Every structure is written in structure tokens, then in C-alpha cells.
CSV table of C-alpha atoms in Angstrom, one decimal:
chain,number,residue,atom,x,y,z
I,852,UNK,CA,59.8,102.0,108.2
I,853,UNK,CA,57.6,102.0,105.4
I,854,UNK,CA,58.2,100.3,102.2
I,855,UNK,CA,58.7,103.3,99.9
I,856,UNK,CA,61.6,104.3,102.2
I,857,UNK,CA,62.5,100.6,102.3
I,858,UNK,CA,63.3,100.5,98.7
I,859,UNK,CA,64.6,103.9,98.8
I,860,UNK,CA,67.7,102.9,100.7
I,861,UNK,CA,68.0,99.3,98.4
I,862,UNK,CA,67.9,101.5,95.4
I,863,UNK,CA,70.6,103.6,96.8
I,864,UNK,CA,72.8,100.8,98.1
I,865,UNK,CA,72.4,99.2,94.6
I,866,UNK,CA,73.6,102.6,92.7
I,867,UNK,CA,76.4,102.9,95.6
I,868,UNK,CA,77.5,99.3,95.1
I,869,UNK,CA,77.6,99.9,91.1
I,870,UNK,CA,79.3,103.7,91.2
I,871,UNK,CA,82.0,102.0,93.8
I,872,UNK,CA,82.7,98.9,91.5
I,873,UNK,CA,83.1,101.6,88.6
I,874,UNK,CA,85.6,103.3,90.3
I,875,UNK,CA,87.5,100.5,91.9
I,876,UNK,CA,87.8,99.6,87.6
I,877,UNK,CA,90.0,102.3,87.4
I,878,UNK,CA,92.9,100.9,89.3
I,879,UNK,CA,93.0,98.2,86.1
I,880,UNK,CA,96.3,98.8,84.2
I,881,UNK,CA,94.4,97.6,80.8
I,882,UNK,CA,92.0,100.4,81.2
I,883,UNK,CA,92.0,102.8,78.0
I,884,UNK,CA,92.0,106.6,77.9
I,885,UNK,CA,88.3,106.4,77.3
I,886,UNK,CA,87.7,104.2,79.8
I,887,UNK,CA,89.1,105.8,82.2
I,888,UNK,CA,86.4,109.1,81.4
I,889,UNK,CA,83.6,107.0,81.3
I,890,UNK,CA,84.3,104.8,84.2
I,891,UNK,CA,85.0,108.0,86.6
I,892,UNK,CA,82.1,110.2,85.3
I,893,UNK,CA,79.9,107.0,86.2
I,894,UNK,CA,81.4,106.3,89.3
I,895,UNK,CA,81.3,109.5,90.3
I,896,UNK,CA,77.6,110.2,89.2
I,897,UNK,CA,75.9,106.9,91.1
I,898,UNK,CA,77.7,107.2,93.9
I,899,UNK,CA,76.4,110.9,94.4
I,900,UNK,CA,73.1,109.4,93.4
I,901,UNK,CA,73.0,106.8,95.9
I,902,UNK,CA,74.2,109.4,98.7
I,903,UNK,CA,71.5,112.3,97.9
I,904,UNK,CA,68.8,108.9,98.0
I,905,UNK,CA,70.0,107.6,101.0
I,906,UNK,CA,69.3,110.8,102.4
I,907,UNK,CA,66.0,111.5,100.7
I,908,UNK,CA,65.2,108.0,102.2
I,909,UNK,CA,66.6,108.8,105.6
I,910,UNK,CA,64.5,112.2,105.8
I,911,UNK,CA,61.5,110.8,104.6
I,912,UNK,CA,61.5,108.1,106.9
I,913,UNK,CA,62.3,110.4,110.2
I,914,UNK,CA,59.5,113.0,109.0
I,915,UNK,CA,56.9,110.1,109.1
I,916,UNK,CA,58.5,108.8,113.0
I,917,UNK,CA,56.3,109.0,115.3
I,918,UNK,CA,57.0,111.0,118.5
């Protein structure tokens, strides 16, 4: 595994850790109205991140596998 792909997959588990923690905020009864629409549309949009990455990461490193 090559180091590009290496920090592929920490950048990804970073943005995945961060969207999740977003969204777990929601279940907070002192969350406002506002909160609630930033937290989600966060959560939603790093988590997504961190999946597409993972498998950008998870391609790149299979294409460069030797056989």
C-alpha cells in the first residue's frame, strides 16, 4: 500500500469520524432549529465524503496490486 492511498483512507476516516460526531449532535435536546440544519447537512455531506474516498482509496490501491 502506497502512501498516497495510505492517507487517502486517514483522510476519509477523519471526515467519517467528524460527519458521524455531527450527526450523533443531533440527538441533543438543546439543539436549536438552526442547528439542527447545519448539523445534518454537515453530517450528511462528510460522511458521503469519507465513503466516496474510501473508495477512491480502495480502487486506487487494488489498480496498483500486483498480480
Amino acid at each position: 500500500m502506497t502512501w498516497q492511498v495510505m492517507i487517502m483512507f486517514a483522510v476519509a476516516g477523519v471526515l467519517g469520524v467528524v460527519g458521524i460526531a455531527c450527526l450523533v449532535r443531533l440527538a441533543s435536546p438543546r439543539v436549536t432549529q438552526g442547528q439542527v440544519y447545519a448539523f445534518r447537512m454537515i453530517g450528511i455531506m462528510l460522511t458521503s465524503g469519507a465513503i466516496v474516498l474510501a473508495m477512491s482509496a480502495a480502487a486506487m490501491h487494488s489498480w496498483g496490486a500486483q498480480p
